Short mmCIF file of C-alpha atoms in Angstrom, two decimals:
data_model
loop_
_atom_site.label_atom_id
_atom_site.label_comp_id
_atom_site.label_asym_id
_atom_site.label_seq_id
_atom_site.Cartn_x
_atom_site.Cartn_y
_atom_site.Cartn_z
CA MET W 1 -108.26 40.73 37.69
CA ALA W 2 -110.79 39.90 35.00
CA ARG W 3 -111.60 36.58 36.66
CA SER W 4 -112.58 38.47 39.84
CA THR W 5 -115.49 40.07 37.96
CA ARG W 6 -117.26 36.80 37.11
CA ARG W 7 -121.03 36.75 37.61
CA ARG W 8 -123.97 34.52 36.72
CA GLY W 9 -123.97 33.97 32.99
CA ALA W 10 -120.26 34.62 32.51
CA ASP W 11 -118.39 31.51 33.57
CA ALA W 12 -116.33 30.74 30.46
CA ALA W 13 -112.54 30.81 30.64
CA LEU W 14 -110.62 33.82 29.36
CA GLY W 15 -108.25 33.72 26.42
CA GLY W 16 -110.43 32.59 23.53
CA PHE W 17 -111.14 34.52 20.35
CA GLY W 18 -114.63 35.35 21.60
CA ALA W 19 -116.46 35.36 24.93
CA LEU W 20 -119.77 33.72 25.79
CA PHE W 21 -122.57 34.97 28.01
CA ASP W 22 -125.59 32.89 29.06
CA LEU W 23 -128.65 35.15 29.43
CA LYS W 24 -130.78 32.34 30.83
CA ALA W 25 -128.22 31.64 33.54
CA ALA W 26 -128.28 35.35 34.36
CA GLY W 27 -131.98 35.05 35.19
CA TYR W 28 -133.61 36.57 32.10
CA SER W 29 -136.58 34.97 30.37
CA ASP W 30 -137.37 37.43 27.53
CA PRO W 31 -134.60 40.05 27.51
CA ILE W 32 -133.90 43.09 25.38
CA LEU W 33 -130.17 43.73 25.00
CA VAL W 34 -128.81 47.26 25.40
CA ALA W 35 -125.27 48.11 24.24
CA THR W 36 -123.04 51.12 24.83
CA THR W 37 -119.51 52.20 23.96
CA ASP W 38 -117.50 55.10 25.31
CA GLY W 39 -114.06 56.35 26.28
CA VAL W 40 -112.49 58.65 28.83
CA GLY W 41 -111.51 61.49 26.48
CA THR W 42 -108.70 63.89 27.25
CA LYS W 43 -108.83 63.07 30.96
CA LEU W 44 -106.19 60.56 29.84
CA LYS W 45 -103.81 63.49 29.22
CA VAL W 46 -104.21 64.52 32.86
CA ALA W 47 -103.51 60.95 34.00
CA VAL W 48 -100.32 60.86 31.90
CA ALA W 49 -99.17 64.28 33.13
CA ALA W 50 -99.90 63.42 36.77
CA GLY W 51 -98.51 59.90 36.52
CA ARG W 52 -101.73 58.50 38.00
CA HIS W 53 -103.54 55.73 36.12
CA ASP W 54 -105.24 53.71 38.85
CA GLY W 55 -108.67 55.36 38.52
CA ILE W 56 -108.91 55.71 34.74
CA GLY W 57 -110.25 52.18 34.37
CA ILE W 58 -113.09 53.00 36.77
CA ASP W 59 -113.88 56.04 34.62
CA LEU W 60 -114.08 53.83 31.55
CA VAL W 61 -116.53 51.42 33.16
CA ALA W 62 -118.63 54.24 34.60
CA MET W 63 -119.02 56.01 31.27
CA CYS W 64 -120.43 52.82 29.74
CA VAL W 65 -122.53 51.29 32.53
CA ASN W 66 -124.11 54.58 33.62
CA ASP W 67 -125.52 54.85 30.09
CA LEU W 68 -126.96 51.34 30.38
CA ILE W 69 -128.78 52.00 33.65
CA VAL W 70 -130.39 55.10 32.10
CA GLN W 71 -132.43 52.65 30.01
CA GLY W 72 -133.19 50.43 32.98
CA ALA W 73 -130.72 47.79 31.81
CA GLU W 74 -128.58 45.74 34.19
CA PRO W 75 -124.94 45.71 33.00
CA LEU W 76 -123.98 42.12 32.19
CA PHE W 77 -120.55 42.21 30.61
CA MET W 78 -117.89 44.53 29.31
CA LEU W 79 -114.91 44.43 26.95
CA ASP W 80 -112.06 46.90 26.88
CA TYR W 81 -109.65 48.17 24.21
CA PHE W 82 -106.22 49.45 25.26
CA ALA W 83 -103.85 50.90 22.66
CA THR W 84 -100.35 52.29 23.16
CA GLY W 85 -97.08 52.73 21.30
CA ARG W 86 -95.17 50.35 23.56
CA LEU W 87 -96.75 48.26 26.28
CA GLU W 88 -95.57 49.09 29.79
CA VAL W 89 -96.72 46.22 31.98
CA ALA W 90 -97.15 48.27 35.16
CA LEU W 91 -99.27 50.84 33.32
CA GLY W 92 -101.43 48.17 31.72
CA ARG W 93 -101.87 46.43 35.06
CA ALA W 94 -103.00 49.66 36.77
CA ILE W 95 -105.56 50.36 34.06
CA VAL W 96 -106.97 46.81 34.01
CA ASP W 97 -107.12 46.80 37.81
CA GLY W 98 -109.29 49.93 37.65
CA ILE W 99 -111.52 48.37 34.99
CA ALA W 100 -111.95 45.26 37.15
CA ARG W 101 -112.80 47.36 40.22
CA GLY W 102 -115.38 49.30 38.22
CA CYS W 103 -116.91 46.10 36.86
CA ARG W 104 -117.19 44.60 40.33
CA GLU W 105 -118.90 47.77 41.56
CA ALA W 106 -121.33 47.66 38.63
CA GLY W 107 -121.91 43.91 38.94
CA CYS W 108 -120.80 43.18 35.38
CA ALA W 109 -118.21 40.73 34.10
CA LEU W 110 -115.06 41.76 32.25
CA ILE W 111 -115.11 38.96 29.68
CA GLY W 112 -112.44 40.05 27.22
CA GLY W 113 -110.64 42.85 25.47
CA GLU W 114 -107.82 43.84 23.16
CA THR W 115 -104.37 45.20 23.88
CA ALA W 116 -102.74 46.83 20.85
CA GLU W 117 -99.13 47.98 20.52
CA MET W 118 -98.81 50.49 17.67
CA PRO W 119 -95.35 52.07 17.47
CA GLY W 120 -95.47 55.35 15.59
CA MET W 121 -99.18 55.86 16.31
CA TYR W 122 -98.76 57.01 19.93
CA ALA W 123 -96.01 59.09 21.52
CA ASP W 124 -94.02 57.56 24.37
CA GLY W 125 -96.23 57.32 27.45
CA ASP W 126 -99.48 58.04 25.59
CA TYR W 127 -102.31 55.57 25.29
CA ASP W 128 -106.03 55.36 24.62
CA ILE W 129 -108.76 53.18 26.09
CA ALA W 130 -112.32 52.42 25.02
CA GLY W 131 -115.05 50.33 26.59
CA PHE W 132 -117.94 48.30 25.23
CA ALA W 133 -120.71 47.20 27.61
CA VAL W 134 -123.86 45.15 27.16
CA GLY W 135 -126.82 45.04 29.52
CA ALA W 136 -130.31 43.60 29.53
CA ALA W 137 -133.83 44.39 30.66
CA GLU W 138 -136.91 42.21 30.42
CA ARG W 139 -139.12 43.01 27.47
CA GLY W 140 -141.53 45.79 28.42
CA LYS W 141 -139.28 47.00 31.27
CA VAL W 142 -136.91 49.18 29.23
CA LEU W 143 -136.85 52.73 30.59
CA THR W 144 -137.68 55.16 27.76
CA GLY W 145 -138.92 58.33 29.47
CA ASP W 146 -142.16 58.21 27.48
CA GLY W 147 -144.15 58.28 30.72
CA VAL W 148 -142.66 61.57 31.96
CA ARG W 149 -145.36 64.22 32.40
CA ALA W 150 -145.85 67.69 33.82
CA GLY W 151 -145.91 67.60 37.61
CA ASP W 152 -143.19 64.97 37.95
CA LEU W 153 -140.28 65.88 40.22
CA VAL W 154 -136.57 65.89 39.40
CA LEU W 155 -133.99 64.35 41.73
CA GLY W 156 -130.27 64.94 41.38
CA LEU W 157 -127.66 62.39 42.46
CA ALA W 158 -124.37 63.93 43.55
CA SER W 159 -121.34 63.52 41.31
CA SER W 160 -117.85 62.71 42.58
CA GLY W 161 -116.28 65.62 40.71
CA VAL W 162 -115.70 66.54 37.08
CA HIS W 163 -116.21 62.88 36.03
CA SER W 164 -114.92 62.34 32.45
CA ASN W 165 -116.13 65.29 30.37
CA GLY W 166 -114.93 68.81 29.71
CA PHE W 167 -111.25 68.04 30.20
CA SER W 168 -110.13 69.97 27.14
CA LEU W 169 -111.32 73.10 28.96
CA VAL W 170 -109.92 71.86 32.29
CA ARG W 171 -106.49 71.33 30.75
CA ARG W 172 -106.59 74.74 29.09
CA VAL W 173 -107.27 76.36 32.48
CA VAL W 174 -104.39 74.44 34.06
CA ASP W 175 -102.06 75.50 31.24
CA ASP W 176 -103.19 79.14 31.31
CA LEU W 177 -102.56 79.32 35.05
CA ALA W 178 -99.21 77.50 34.70
CA LEU W 179 -100.23 74.95 37.35
CA ASP W 180 -98.58 71.61 38.08
CA TYR W 181 -100.78 68.54 38.51
CA ARG W 182 -98.55 67.39 41.38
CA SER W 183 -98.97 70.66 43.30
CA PRO W 184 -101.74 71.36 45.86
CA THR W 185 -105.03 72.16 44.18
CA PRO W 186 -106.34 75.74 44.43
CA PHE W 187 -109.76 74.48 45.62
CA ASP W 188 -108.68 71.65 47.98
CA THR W 189 -105.24 72.04 49.52
CA ALA W 190 -105.44 68.57 51.11
CA ARG W 191 -104.88 66.94 47.71
CA SER W 192 -102.77 67.51 44.64
CA LEU W 193 -104.47 69.03 41.61
CA GLY W 194 -104.01 65.78 39.69
CA ASP W 195 -105.58 63.67 42.43
CA ALA W 196 -108.57 66.02 42.66
CA LEU W 197 -109.19 66.12 38.91
CA LEU W 198 -108.66 62.37 38.51
CA THR W 199 -111.31 61.40 41.07
CA PRO W 200 -113.08 58.53 39.28
CA THR W 201 -116.53 58.96 37.77
CA ARG W 202 -119.22 57.73 40.14
CA ILE W 203 -120.98 54.51 39.16
CA TYR W 204 -124.75 54.74 39.75
CA VAL W 205 -125.77 51.23 38.69
CA ARG W 206 -126.71 49.46 41.92
CA SER W 207 -128.63 52.39 43.42
CA CYS W 208 -130.55 53.28 40.29
CA LEU W 209 -131.26 49.66 39.38
CA ALA W 210 -132.92 49.14 42.77
CA ALA W 211 -135.16 52.18 42.28
CA VAL W 212 -135.98 51.22 38.69
CA ARG W 213 -136.94 47.68 39.66
CA ALA W 214 -139.13 49.06 42.42
CA GLY W 215 -141.05 51.00 39.77
CA LYS W 216 -140.18 54.39 41.24
CA ILE W 217 -138.31 55.93 38.28
CA GLN W 218 -139.86 57.41 35.14
CA ALA W 219 -136.60 58.46 33.48
CA LEU W 220 -132.87 58.76 34.15
CA ALA W 221 -130.31 61.04 32.51
CA HIS W 222 -126.56 60.49 32.79
CA ILE W 223 -124.96 63.95 32.91
CA THR W 224 -121.96 63.72 30.59
CA GLY W 225 -120.74 65.99 27.77
CA GLY W 226 -123.34 68.70 27.28
CA GLY W 227 -123.96 69.00 31.01
CA LEU W 228 -127.37 69.45 32.56
CA ILE W 229 -128.60 71.59 29.69
CA GLU W 230 -128.18 69.06 26.89
CA ASN W 231 -128.48 65.66 28.57
CA ILE W 232 -131.82 65.90 30.39
CA PRO W 233 -133.79 66.65 27.19
CA ARG W 234 -132.59 63.34 25.74
CA VAL W 235 -135.07 61.51 28.01
CA LEU W 236 -138.00 63.95 27.86
CA PRO W 237 -141.05 63.37 25.66
CA ARG W 238 -142.16 66.12 23.31
CA GLY W 239 -144.11 68.88 25.02
CA THR W 240 -142.30 68.70 28.36
CA ALA W 241 -139.56 70.78 29.93
CA VAL W 242 -137.54 70.64 33.12
CA GLU W 243 -137.20 73.60 35.46
CA LEU W 244 -134.28 73.33 37.89
CA ASP W 245 -133.39 75.50 40.90
CA ALA W 246 -129.64 75.92 41.38
CA ALA W 247 -130.15 76.76 45.05
CA GLN W 248 -131.31 73.21 45.78
CA TRP W 249 -127.87 71.60 45.59
CA PRO W 250 -124.30 72.71 46.39
CA LEU W 251 -121.92 73.54 43.57
CA PRO W 252 -118.67 71.66 44.35
CA PRO W 253 -115.58 73.91 44.65
CA VAL W 254 -113.94 72.49 41.52
CA PHE W 255 -116.73 73.94 39.37
CA SER W 256 -116.58 77.35 41.06
CA TRP W 257 -112.85 77.36 40.35
CA LEU W 258 -113.37 76.36 36.73
CA LYS W 259 -116.04 78.99 36.19
CA ARG W 260 -113.86 81.73 37.66
CA SER W 261 -110.63 80.62 36.02
CA ALA W 262 -112.12 79.99 32.55
CA ARG W 263 -114.25 83.15 32.75
CA ILE W 264 -117.36 81.32 31.52
CA SER W 265 -121.00 82.08 32.29
CA SER W 266 -123.16 79.99 34.58
CA TYR W 267 -125.08 78.78 31.53
CA GLU W 268 -121.87 77.61 29.82
CA LEU W 269 -120.82 75.90 33.05
CA ALA W 270 -124.12 73.99 33.07
CA ARG W 271 -123.76 73.17 29.36
CA THR W 272 -120.24 71.79 29.79
CA PHE W 273 -120.02 70.12 33.20
CA ASN W 274 -122.23 68.11 35.56
CA CYS W 275 -122.04 70.92 38.16
CA GLY W 276 -122.29 68.43 41.02
CA ILE W 277 -125.13 66.29 39.63
CA GLY W 278 -123.94 63.14 37.88
CA MET W 279 -127.31 61.48 37.36
CA VAL W 280 -130.84 62.90 37.16
CA ALA W 281 -133.91 60.86 38.08
CA ILE W 282 -137.45 61.91 37.17
CA VAL W 283 -140.14 60.51 39.47
CA ARG W 284 -143.84 60.88 40.16
CA ALA W 285 -144.60 63.32 42.97
CA ASP W 286 -146.21 60.45 44.90
CA ASP W 287 -143.02 58.38 44.57
CA VAL W 288 -140.47 61.02 45.50
CA GLU W 289 -140.06 59.94 49.12
CA ALA W 290 -139.78 56.25 48.29
CA ALA W 291 -137.35 56.88 45.43
CA THR W 292 -135.22 59.20 47.57
CA SER W 293 -135.07 56.59 50.35
CA LEU W 294 -134.07 53.79 47.98
CA LEU W 295 -131.33 55.88 46.41
CA ALA W 296 -130.05 57.22 49.74
CA GLU W 297 -130.01 53.75 51.30
CA ALA W 298 -127.79 52.65 48.40
CA GLY W 299 -125.28 55.39 49.23
CA GLU W 300 -126.35 58.29 47.01
CA LYS W 301 -126.56 61.93 48.05
CA VAL W 302 -129.96 62.90 46.67
CA TYR W 303 -131.26 66.42 46.09
CA ARG W 304 -134.74 67.50 44.98
CA ILE W 305 -133.65 69.92 42.28
CA GLY W 306 -136.66 70.71 40.08
CA ARG W 307 -139.87 69.78 38.35
CA VAL W 308 -141.26 68.81 34.97
CA ALA W 309 -143.53 71.36 33.27
CA SER W 310 -145.46 71.55 30.04
CA ALA W 311 -143.58 73.17 27.18
CA PRO W 312 -144.91 74.58 23.92
CA THR W 313 -143.08 73.58 20.77
CA GLY W 314 -139.74 75.34 20.45
CA GLU W 315 -139.35 76.24 24.12
CA ALA W 316 -136.04 75.46 25.82
CA ARG W 317 -136.24 72.04 27.39
CA VAL W 318 -134.13 72.81 30.48
CA THR W 319 -133.97 76.03 32.46
CA ILE W 320 -131.99 76.57 35.66
CA ALA W 321 -133.18 79.36 37.94
CA GLY W 322 -130.93 81.18 40.39
CA MET W 323 -127.58 80.23 38.85
CA GLU W 324 -125.98 83.66 39.21
CA THR W 325 -126.88 83.81 42.91
CA ALA W 326 -126.09 80.18 43.78
CA TRP W 327 -122.97 79.95 41.58
CA PRO W 328 -121.08 83.24 42.06
CA ALA W 329 -117.85 83.73 40.14
#
């Protein structure tokens, strides 16, 4: 599975104590390395309860490589860490197969990892996974968001579902309603609740990398824990704010169900979940059509969801208009 992810720069055999990567062979002349690490969080508890582990590896890759592309970096290689009380070969195979599929989709090589058996640390059937990814961008091409200015437009790229954040609240809702992950979901009767919630996190690497390399992107924000409210400001320069319009994209049914079932406000929904937007791209007004075309041609559903405005010191960096109308309980 790992061998199937080989790419230029990663041709060494597996099984050594360390893995090599040749940046020159990968086509870089003066690269800056970008590194990320992440996990899947308590979505793992849903996978264990539902007995479905085939997509968790994709989640792990997505959480790492989507953070790399935010800085304009091409994912080059990844390592994984898998820990459990007692290794079940079929379980391990399913997880690594998902990691390999995610790496192939992102164009990065799975060049190593660690499998740890720790009896007494994990209950029977429980496990944890973590990922470590490294990418590169040519010097001077790293995406920082420093060029964002008032008048820029905000594009939203559709998510595939809840992705890999907010699952402590999701699991509480499932427990409070006494639902079974193998039963039909309340918001999509064609699938079980477990299948719906375990839809893998979307990987945005190839689409966003094309738009970045075309010079059409000023900033990207991966919408993870903290939702739209807390993630977009991470790529905004001081003195700017983003104004979104909730009517400009559809709220997927899973989020309507979570809002109603958890009895949370629209603001808390937007501060906890991606609300249907997994990646945000900030572009010049003159580039919006070209950027939208590039992203759509690469398979993304793209929505024009807002604009960048000037903001005095202390003003909220993200506001979302029309939430109560567009996102009824």
